[in-house]
Short mmCIF file of C-alpha atoms in Angstrom, two decimals:
data_model
loop_
_atom_site.label_atom_id
_atom_site.label_comp_id
_atom_site.label_asym_id
_atom_site.label_seq_id
_atom_site.Cartn_x
_atom_site.Cartn_y
_atom_site.Cartn_z
CA MET I 1 126.34 127.11 189.24
CA ILE I 2 125.60 124.26 188.43
CA GLU I 3 123.08 121.73 190.79
CA LEU I 4 123.78 117.73 190.50
CA ARG I 5 120.48 116.42 190.71
CA LEU I 6 119.33 112.78 190.89
CA PRO I 7 119.12 111.18 188.04
CA SER I 8 116.21 109.10 186.86
CA PHE I 9 117.78 105.34 186.01
CA GLY I 10 114.19 104.10 184.28
CA ALA I 11 110.77 105.19 183.97
CA ASP I 12 109.83 102.79 186.74
CA MET I 13 112.54 105.10 189.30
CA ASP I 14 110.82 107.69 191.35
CA ASP I 15 113.46 107.81 194.51
CA ALA I 16 116.61 106.59 195.85
CA LEU I 17 118.34 105.81 198.77
CA PHE I 18 121.67 108.07 199.74
CA VAL I 19 124.30 106.46 200.12
CA ALA I 20 127.81 107.63 200.28
CA TRP I 21 129.71 110.60 198.65
CA HIS I 22 132.83 110.14 197.18
CA VAL I 23 134.52 113.55 196.03
CA GLN I 24 134.42 116.87 198.43
CA PRO I 25 134.25 120.19 198.82
CA GLY I 26 137.05 121.74 196.91
CA GLN I 27 138.17 118.84 194.44
CA ALA I 28 137.79 120.01 191.01
CA VAL I 29 136.03 116.74 189.21
CA HIS I 30 135.84 116.11 185.53
CA LYS I 31 133.03 114.37 183.84
CA GLY I 32 132.32 110.60 183.77
CA GLU I 33 134.07 110.80 187.14
CA VAL I 34 131.79 108.78 190.00
CA ALA I 35 130.36 111.94 192.15
CA CYS I 36 128.65 109.31 194.65
CA VAL I 37 126.25 105.55 195.25
CA VAL I 38 122.73 105.96 195.50
CA GLU I 39 121.13 102.57 196.22
CA THR I 40 117.77 102.00 194.33
CA GLN I 41 114.93 99.20 193.18
CA LYS I 42 118.14 98.32 190.32
CA GLY I 43 120.78 98.32 193.38
CA ALA I 44 123.15 100.29 194.44
CA ILE I 45 124.45 102.84 191.21
CA ASP I 46 127.44 104.73 190.91
CA VAL I 47 126.06 108.64 190.37
CA GLU I 48 128.49 109.72 187.50
CA LEU I 49 128.76 113.98 186.66
CA TRP I 50 127.87 115.46 183.41
CA GLN I 51 130.00 117.99 184.01
CA ASP I 52 133.53 119.59 184.65
CA GLY I 53 133.76 122.03 188.12
CA THR I 54 134.95 121.92 191.66
CA ILE I 55 132.52 120.52 193.97
CA ALA I 56 131.20 123.69 196.02
CA ALA I 57 128.39 121.82 198.52
CA LEU I 58 127.59 118.25 199.45
CA VAL I 59 123.82 118.73 200.10
CA ALA I 60 122.58 114.89 200.11
CA GLU I 61 123.21 113.34 203.78
CA PRO I 62 123.69 109.61 203.95
CA GLY I 63 120.24 108.09 204.73
CA GLN I 64 117.80 110.46 202.74
CA ARG I 65 115.19 108.74 200.32
CA LEU I 66 115.85 111.40 197.76
CA PRO I 67 113.49 112.11 194.73
CA VAL I 68 114.08 111.98 190.94
CA GLY I 69 116.21 115.26 190.48
CA ALA I 70 116.15 116.08 193.86
CA PRO I 71 119.81 118.41 194.47
CA LEU I 72 122.80 116.11 195.94
CA ALA I 73 124.98 118.75 195.70
CA LEU I 74 126.20 122.54 194.09
CA LEU I 75 129.42 122.82 191.58
CA ALA I 76 131.45 126.02 190.88
CA GLU I 77 131.71 126.05 186.91
CA ALA I 78 135.54 127.34 185.43
CA GLY I 79 136.25 130.67 186.72
CA GLU I 80 133.80 131.03 189.30
CA ASP I 81 134.26 131.11 193.26
CA TRP I 82 133.35 127.36 195.05
CA GLN I 83 132.96 128.69 198.41
CA ALA I 84 131.03 132.12 197.57
CA ILE I 85 128.89 129.00 196.53
CA ALA I 86 129.39 126.77 199.26
CA ARG I 87 127.87 129.96 201.66
CA GLU I 88 124.72 129.90 199.76
CA ALA I 89 124.62 126.25 200.64
CA PRO I 90 122.39 125.82 203.30
CA ARG I 91 118.88 127.79 201.89
CA VAL I 92 119.67 124.12 199.36
CA THR I 93 119.76 121.45 202.33
CA ALA I 94 117.28 122.49 203.87
CA ALA I 95 115.05 122.23 200.92
CA VAL I 96 116.33 119.09 200.84
CA ALA I 97 116.02 118.02 203.98
CA GLY I 98 112.50 120.01 203.62
CA VAL I 99 111.76 116.81 200.67
CA ALA I 100 113.61 114.15 202.28
CA ALA I 101 112.08 111.13 204.08
CA VAL I 102 115.03 109.45 206.01
CA ALA I 103 114.51 106.17 205.21
CA PRO I 104 112.77 103.92 207.49
CA ALA I 105 114.39 100.54 208.97
CA SER I 106 113.26 97.70 205.72
CA PRO I 107 114.83 94.33 204.93
CA GLN I 108 116.45 96.32 201.88
CA ALA I 109 119.76 97.40 204.54
CA ALA I 110 119.01 101.21 204.93
CA PRO I 111 120.74 102.97 207.51
CA PRO I 112 119.75 103.89 210.58
CA PRO I 113 119.71 108.12 210.20
CA PRO I 114 122.73 109.64 211.57
CA PRO I 115 122.50 110.49 214.94
CA PRO I 116 122.27 114.42 215.68
CA ASP I 117 125.79 114.98 216.61
CA ALA I 118 126.82 113.05 213.69
CA ALA I 119 125.42 115.33 210.87
CA ALA I 120 127.53 118.27 211.13
CA GLY I 121 130.52 115.79 210.31
CA THR I 122 128.68 114.58 207.60
CA GLU I 123 130.84 116.16 205.10
CA ALA I 124 133.95 114.77 206.95
CA PRO I 125 134.37 110.53 206.09
CA ALA I 126 133.94 112.08 202.77
CA SER I 127 136.70 113.83 203.09
CA ALA I 128 139.23 112.40 205.00
CA THR I 129 139.29 110.16 201.98
CA ALA I 130 141.14 110.23 199.53
CA PRO I 131 139.08 111.18 195.83
CA VAL I 132 138.31 108.18 194.36
CA PRO I 133 139.14 107.46 191.33
CA ALA I 134 135.81 106.51 189.24
CA SER I 135 136.98 102.87 189.04
CA PRO I 136 134.66 99.65 188.78
CA THR I 137 136.03 98.24 191.59
CA ALA I 138 136.19 101.56 193.81
CA PRO I 139 134.91 100.39 196.93
CA ALA I 140 133.17 103.29 198.11
CA PRO I 141 134.09 104.63 201.10
CA ALA I 142 131.70 105.18 203.82
CA PRO I 143 130.51 101.38 203.82
CA VAL I 144 125.99 101.13 205.15
CA PRO I 145 125.85 98.90 207.99
CA ARG I 146 123.61 96.45 207.11
CA PRO I 147 121.64 94.68 210.05
CA GLU I 148 121.38 91.90 208.49
CA ALA I 149 123.97 88.62 208.02
CA GLY I 150 125.73 87.26 205.80
CA ALA I 151 125.89 87.25 202.02
CA PRO I 152 123.37 84.99 200.93
CA ARG I 153 119.79 86.77 202.77
CA GLU I 154 121.49 90.57 201.39
CA ARG I 155 121.18 88.62 197.94
CA GLU I 156 117.99 87.78 198.90
CA ALA I 157 116.68 91.17 200.39
CA ALA I 158 118.75 92.84 197.54
CA SER I 159 116.01 90.89 194.85
CA SER I 160 112.54 91.86 196.59
CA PRO I 161 112.91 95.39 195.62
CA MET I 162 114.30 94.46 192.46
CA ARG I 163 111.58 92.15 191.81
CA GLU I 164 108.57 94.40 193.20
CA ALA I 165 110.25 97.31 190.08
CA ILE I 166 110.56 94.98 187.49
CA ALA I 167 106.27 93.56 187.67
CA ALA I 168 105.95 96.86 188.40
CA ALA I 169 106.96 97.71 184.82
CA MET I 170 106.32 94.94 183.14
CA ALA I 171 102.42 94.78 184.92
CA ARG I 172 102.45 98.93 182.93
CA SER I 173 104.26 97.78 179.76
CA LYS I 174 101.07 95.45 179.41
CA ARG I 175 97.81 97.84 180.84
CA GLU I 176 99.17 100.65 178.33
CA ILE I 177 101.21 98.64 175.21
CA PRO I 178 99.42 97.45 173.18
CA HIS I 179 102.22 94.59 171.72
CA TYR I 180 102.10 93.57 168.01
CA TYR I 181 104.89 90.61 167.68
CA LEU I 182 107.18 89.47 164.30
CA ALA I 183 109.04 85.98 164.23
CA HIS I 184 112.13 85.31 162.80
CA GLU I 185 114.88 82.53 161.57
CA ILE I 186 117.58 83.38 160.56
CA ARG I 187 120.58 81.73 159.03
CA VAL I 188 123.23 82.05 161.56
CA ASP I 189 126.16 79.56 159.57
CA ALA I 190 128.13 82.14 157.61
CA ALA I 191 127.88 84.45 161.05
CA LEU I 192 129.68 82.24 163.09
CA ASP I 193 132.24 81.19 160.77
CA TRP I 194 133.15 84.76 159.48
CA LEU I 195 133.57 85.26 163.70
CA GLU I 196 135.55 81.98 164.51
CA ARG I 197 137.80 84.03 162.33
CA VAL I 198 138.28 86.27 163.27
CA ASN I 199 138.76 85.11 166.66
CA ALA I 200 141.37 82.28 165.28
CA GLY I 201 145.02 83.11 167.21
CA LYS I 202 143.26 85.75 169.57
CA PRO I 203 143.90 85.10 172.93
CA PRO I 204 140.73 84.75 175.01
CA ALA I 205 140.27 88.00 176.26
CA GLU I 206 140.43 89.21 172.28
CA ARG I 207 137.72 87.26 170.95
CA VAL I 208 133.89 88.72 170.59
CA LEU I 209 131.29 86.93 171.28
CA PHE I 210 127.90 86.08 169.20
CA ALA I 211 125.81 88.13 171.59
CA ALA I 212 128.15 91.02 170.40
CA LEU I 213 127.58 90.37 166.63
CA ALA I 214 124.16 90.44 166.70
CA LEU I 215 123.50 93.28 169.18
CA ARG I 216 125.43 95.42 167.07
CA ALA I 217 122.98 94.13 164.40
CA VAL I 218 119.62 94.86 166.05
CA ALA I 219 121.32 98.43 166.66
CA GLN I 220 121.86 99.00 163.61
CA ALA I 221 118.50 97.91 161.91
CA ALA I 222 116.91 100.26 165.04
CA ALA I 223 118.94 103.70 163.17
CA VAL I 224 117.85 102.87 159.85
CA VAL I 225 113.66 101.77 160.61
CA PRO I 226 112.29 104.41 161.87
CA GLY I 227 109.81 102.89 164.51
CA LEU I 228 111.67 100.88 167.25
CA ASN I 229 114.35 103.17 168.72
CA GLY I 230 112.83 105.70 170.98
CA HIS I 231 109.57 106.47 173.43
CA TRP I 232 106.44 106.85 174.29
CA ILE I 233 105.39 110.40 175.96
CA ASP I 234 102.46 112.39 175.78
CA GLY I 235 100.34 109.79 173.76
CA GLY I 236 102.59 110.10 170.94
CA VAL I 237 106.42 108.53 169.65
CA ARG I 238 109.29 110.86 170.48
CA ALA I 239 111.95 108.46 168.28
CA ALA I 240 115.94 109.24 169.56
CA ASP I 241 118.64 110.40 167.37
CA ARG I 242 120.56 107.95 168.50
CA VAL I 243 120.32 104.35 169.85
CA HIS I 244 121.36 103.12 173.64
CA LEU I 245 120.88 99.31 173.17
CA GLY I 246 118.92 98.40 176.36
CA VAL I 247 121.22 95.04 177.22
CA VAL I 248 118.89 92.96 179.61
CA THR I 249 121.30 91.07 182.13
CA ALA I 250 120.93 88.16 184.35
CA LEU I 251 122.39 88.71 187.68
CA ARG I 252 123.41 85.60 189.63
CA GLY I 253 122.22 86.22 192.98
CA GLY I 254 118.48 86.43 191.11
CA GLY I 255 116.67 89.32 189.19
CA LEU I 256 117.34 91.40 186.40
CA VAL I 257 118.90 94.71 185.17
CA VAL I 258 119.05 96.18 182.13
CA PRO I 259 122.46 98.45 181.30
CA ALA I 260 122.69 100.48 177.75
CA LEU I 261 125.11 100.41 175.51
CA HIS I 262 125.75 103.97 174.05
CA ASP I 263 125.63 104.44 170.30
CA ALA I 264 125.88 100.64 169.38
CA ASP I 265 125.28 101.72 165.85
CA ARG I 266 128.23 103.58 165.69
CA LEU I 267 130.83 101.10 167.76
CA ASP I 268 132.90 98.19 165.60
CA LEU I 269 132.76 95.23 166.63
CA ALA I 270 135.57 95.19 169.07
CA ALA I 271 134.00 98.17 170.53
CA THR I 272 130.59 96.94 170.75
CA MET I 273 132.48 93.49 173.13
CA ALA I 274 134.00 95.46 175.35
CA ALA I 275 131.16 97.81 176.00
CA LEU I 276 128.89 94.60 176.21
CA SER I 277 131.70 92.63 178.02
CA GLN I 278 132.30 95.95 180.54
CA ALA I 279 128.76 96.74 181.04
CA ILE I 280 127.70 93.02 182.14
CA ALA I 281 130.98 92.67 184.33
CA ARG I 282 129.80 96.25 186.17
CA ALA I 283 125.83 95.07 186.28
CA ARG I 284 127.25 91.30 187.52
CA ALA I 285 129.41 92.93 189.93
CA GLY I 286 127.01 95.00 191.50
CA ARG I 287 128.54 98.30 190.25
CA LEU I 288 126.25 99.88 187.90
CA ARG I 289 126.78 103.79 187.05
CA SER I 290 124.28 106.19 186.75
CA GLY I 291 125.52 106.58 182.79
CA ASP I 292 124.31 102.67 182.21
CA LEU I 293 121.10 103.20 183.45
CA GLY I 294 117.93 105.20 182.29
CA ASP I 295 117.63 106.44 178.96
CA ALA I 296 117.71 102.77 176.56
CA THR I 297 116.18 103.32 173.23
CA ILE I 298 116.01 100.05 172.55
CA THR I 299 116.54 97.11 174.15
CA VAL I 300 117.48 93.13 173.16
CA SER I 301 116.98 90.11 175.29
CA ASN I 302 119.37 87.10 174.13
CA LEU I 303 118.05 84.33 176.22
CA GLY I 304 120.55 82.05 173.76
CA ASP I 305 122.70 80.38 176.71
CA LEU I 306 120.06 79.40 178.92
CA GLY I 307 118.40 77.01 175.83
CA CYS I 308 115.56 78.44 174.99
CA ASP I 309 114.83 77.96 171.09
CA GLU I 310 113.06 81.53 171.37
CA GLY I 311 111.69 84.21 173.85
CA TRP I 312 109.25 86.91 173.34
CA GLY I 313 110.04 90.12 175.62
CA VAL I 314 107.69 92.35 177.68
CA ILE I 315 108.38 96.31 176.25
CA TYR I 316 109.99 98.09 179.27
CA PRO I 317 108.27 101.59 179.34
CA PRO I 318 108.07 104.10 177.68
CA GLN I 319 110.32 102.47 174.88
CA LEU I 320 109.14 101.27 171.07
CA ALA I 321 110.42 97.12 171.02
CA ILE I 322 111.58 94.80 172.95
CA VAL I 323 114.53 92.14 170.76
CA GLY I 324 114.56 89.12 171.82
CA LEU I 325 117.29 85.98 170.62
CA GLY I 326 117.08 82.70 170.67
CA ARG I 327 118.99 79.90 171.17
CA ILE I 328 121.76 79.00 167.95
CA ALA I 329 121.15 75.35 167.28
CA PRO I 330 121.34 73.28 163.92
CA ARG I 331 118.21 73.16 162.88
CA PRO I 332 115.58 71.38 159.61
CA VAL I 333 116.39 74.42 156.83
CA VAL I 334 115.18 73.60 153.05
CA THR I 335 118.24 74.37 150.62
CA PRO I 336 117.89 75.97 146.78
CA GLU I 337 117.92 72.79 144.98
CA GLY I 338 114.94 71.66 147.72
CA THR I 339 116.34 69.14 149.62
CA LEU I 340 116.84 69.14 152.95
CA ALA I 341 119.95 70.34 155.17
CA ALA I 342 120.32 71.04 158.63
CA ALA I 343 122.02 74.49 159.25
CA ARG I 344 123.11 76.41 162.27
CA THR I 345 119.74 79.05 162.83
CA VAL I 346 118.94 81.67 165.83
CA ARG I 347 114.85 83.07 165.99
CA LEU I 348 114.87 86.24 166.57
CA THR I 349 111.48 88.16 167.66
CA LEU I 350 110.07 91.35 168.12
CA ALA I 351 107.26 93.16 169.78
CA ALA I 352 106.12 96.06 169.85
CA ASP I 353 104.17 99.67 170.11
CA HIS I 354 101.35 99.38 168.19
CA ARG I 355 100.66 103.29 168.83
CA ALA I 356 104.18 103.68 167.31
CA SER I 357 104.16 101.34 164.37
CA ASP I 358 103.09 98.69 162.56
CA GLY I 359 103.93 95.12 161.06
CA LEU I 360 105.28 96.35 157.80
CA VAL I 361 108.15 98.49 160.21
CA GLY I 362 108.63 95.63 162.44
CA ALA I 363 109.06 93.19 159.00
CA ARG I 364 111.54 95.88 157.74
CA PHE I 365 113.62 96.14 160.88
CA ILE I 366 114.30 91.64 161.29
CA ALA I 367 115.11 91.99 157.25
CA ALA I 368 117.52 94.59 158.43
CA VAL I 369 119.01 92.44 161.16
CA ALA I 370 118.76 89.37 159.11
CA HIS I 371 120.94 91.12 156.30
CA ARG I 372 123.83 92.21 158.69
CA LEU I 373 123.77 88.19 160.22
CA GLU I 374 123.96 86.81 156.35
CA HIS I 375 126.15 89.20 156.07
CA PRO I 376 128.74 89.98 158.93
CA GLU I 377 131.66 91.21 156.08
CA LEU I 378 129.43 94.26 155.01
CA THR I 379 128.64 95.75 158.50
CA MET D 1 159.79 86.26 187.95
CA ASN D 2 156.36 84.33 186.81
CA THR D 3 157.07 81.80 184.01
CA ALA D 4 154.84 79.36 182.94
CA PRO D 5 155.39 75.84 184.51
CA SER D 6 156.55 72.82 182.63
CA SER D 7 154.43 70.58 185.48
CA ARG D 8 151.35 71.55 187.53
CA SER D 9 149.76 68.86 190.53
CA ASP D 10 145.85 68.05 189.44
CA ALA D 11 145.50 69.42 192.54
CA GLU D 12 147.32 72.61 191.64
CA LEU D 13 145.60 72.30 188.56
CA ARG D 14 142.18 71.86 190.57
CA ALA D 15 142.94 74.57 192.93
CA ALA D 16 143.47 76.81 189.98
CA LEU D 17 140.26 75.62 188.21
CA GLN D 18 138.10 76.42 191.73
CA ASP D 19 140.11 80.18 192.21
CA CYS D 20 138.79 81.44 188.70
CA LEU D 21 135.58 80.57 189.36
CA ALA D 22 135.49 82.02 192.40
CA ALA D 23 135.27 85.61 190.82
CA ILE D 24 132.74 84.29 188.18
CA ALA D 25 130.40 81.87 190.23
CA PRO D 26 131.81 82.49 193.89
CA GLU D 27 129.15 79.97 195.46
CA ALA D 28 130.43 77.12 192.59
CA ARG D 29 131.98 74.61 194.77
CA LEU D 30 133.92 72.01 191.96
CA ASP D 31 133.09 69.13 194.96
CA ALA D 32 130.48 68.83 194.51
CA ILE D 33 129.55 68.90 191.02
CA ASP D 34 129.33 65.52 188.72
CA PRO D 35 132.95 66.18 187.17
CA GLN D 36 130.92 64.37 183.94
CA ALA D 37 128.30 65.93 183.36
CA SER D 38 128.33 69.90 181.70
CA LEU D 39 130.44 72.45 183.58
CA ARG D 40 128.66 75.33 182.19
CA ALA D 41 124.99 74.04 182.63
CA GLN D 42 125.43 73.05 186.66
CA LEU D 43 126.97 76.28 187.62
CA ASP D 44 124.64 78.12 184.76
CA LEU D 45 127.80 80.07 183.11
CA ASP D 46 126.62 81.73 180.10
CA SER D 47 129.08 82.32 176.86
CA TYR D 48 130.26 85.55 178.60
CA ASP D 49 130.51 83.54 181.78
CA PHE D 50 132.86 80.96 180.17
CA LEU D 51 134.95 83.52 177.84
CA GLN D 52 135.92 85.30 181.17
CA LEU D 53 136.89 81.67 182.58
CA LEU D 54 139.19 80.70 179.94
CA ILE D 55 140.54 84.12 180.21
CA ALA D 56 141.18 83.84 183.87
CA LEU D 57 142.61 80.21 183.16
CA HIS D 58 144.69 82.05 179.82
CA GLU D 59 145.44 84.28 183.00
CA ARG D 60 146.51 81.93 185.65
CA LEU D 61 148.36 78.73 183.62
CA GLY D 62 149.24 80.57 180.34
CA VAL D 63 147.00 78.00 178.60
CA ASP D 64 145.07 79.67 175.82
CA VAL D 65 142.07 77.10 175.02
CA PRO D 66 140.97 78.07 171.46
CA GLU D 67 136.81 78.30 170.07
CA SER D 68 137.34 74.99 168.43
CA ALA D 69 137.83 72.91 171.85
CA TYR D 70 135.06 74.44 173.52
CA ALA D 71 132.84 71.59 172.98
CA SER D 72 135.73 69.53 174.11
CA VAL D 73 136.20 71.36 177.61
CA ASP D 74 132.59 71.04 179.09
CA SER D 75 132.62 69.23 181.96
CA VAL D 76 135.35 69.72 184.92
CA GLN D 77 137.19 66.05 184.01
CA ARG D 78 137.05 67.09 180.13
CA LEU D 79 138.67 70.78 181.44
CA LEU D 80 140.99 70.00 183.96
CA GLY D 81 142.89 67.05 181.69
CA TYR D 82 142.95 69.58 178.55
CA LEU D 83 144.71 72.22 181.09
CA ALA D 84 147.66 69.35 182.22
CA ALA D 85 147.85 68.46 179.04
CA ALA D 86 148.34 71.86 177.65
CA VAL D 87 150.54 72.56 180.13
CA ALA D 88 152.70 69.49 180.08
CA SER D 89 153.29 69.58 176.68
CA GLY D 90 154.88 73.01 177.44
CA SER D 91 152.17 74.89 175.27
CA THR D 92 151.53 77.17 177.71
CA GLU D 93 152.23 81.38 177.49
CA SER D 94 153.63 83.39 180.29
CA MET D 95 151.76 86.07 180.98
CA ASN D 96 154.45 87.78 182.39
CA PRO D 97 155.05 90.99 179.74
CA ARG D 98 158.24 91.02 180.52
CA THR D 99 158.86 87.07 178.88
CA PRO D 100 156.33 87.25 175.75
CA SER D 101 157.73 83.83 173.83
CA ILE D 102 154.93 81.41 173.55
CA GLY D 103 156.29 78.19 174.95
CA SER D 104 158.32 76.62 178.09
CA PRO D 105 161.14 78.38 180.11
CA PRO D 106 164.22 76.91 179.55
CA PRO D 107 165.59 74.51 182.15
#
């Protein structure tokens, strides 16, 4: 038997509001399928399954505010009898009801508690709906009634809890993490010319953005220079053995989320662009998945498009570093002959946890990123 | 059958652009912004957004705006002008997979 538990989507997350089920008892499910939707300070998140199995019992109910780790459902593994497991469910349900707080009415549009006579039928709406395939555009089968009408006000209301979460994380970062800062200006004419050749003749849907090239270079550098990829846990460095690159993504209504590109150091350029594109699309559509959040090992903030020459990030705890990328622009450079010329450059910054690494490590990391951007054909 | 048209009115192109923008910047109104100033700056479109716009325009009108032309289409006026010229010259593509040839349909 497998217990599907509420995952954490970041160090600043304590609980989530359970919104709706996308699966029903008796349904065979697979890893990667969306099981349910929860509402957090980062917006509505589609919770993905991490195992194959058969849904035995739905434990969480819409309207419950659940702590991270609370059981959401019971799954039968291959060879197990899901109905037998379902019969055991009431004990788990009672335990969850003990820890769950029914969400108070708040501007963030929590639904009213379900009336008692509907409690028995909580699973009915889910079973009346056909299983929804894991798709970013699939609508939730049980829409949550919102006390406020009108999209702009919803957007404002939704950004307040998000803003609180960002504030809490950033305040904690500045309180706990001794940052050191490094910067470097990287020549990118070679990368831009190379990218132009890669994109030439390709329809828009197949083109690669400079951001994908830069993110990939950062991920690869993080994989080879230890001390910047991982987390600070219990007073020590917990180096990550994989690189999951958090990409700071601004939302149109305000606020930001940081979806992760998994194994970003191992993706080829086209796959990096696809992963980036899909993550941004999900983030801006408000359809982030649990797999997008919570396990970034290093973060990048790309402020270049906003016209900012350079940006200094604040490390997202408990990560060890954050990389900033500024605007690509022609800037004065000195040629090998000692003359002044104009060349396109980008300013890269690194803010890193001085408990985990020092300037020499940071400088090596920056040099690794610069090398990859100056020689794009090599990677 | 969906074939690329050999001509579109300015109003049609404008409507197409508005529609394509709707998915990216739902609150954007073309008639509310300066047609000669930067489209990207006024609508807060980053490089990803702009690429999505071009993908949508390619699907909708069959016009492929190459990277080399990006700088010359960063205003409503210039973008519409580019689209109109591309459509009129017949250098559009049918996006229907059953008619893969590039160019205007036979008269």
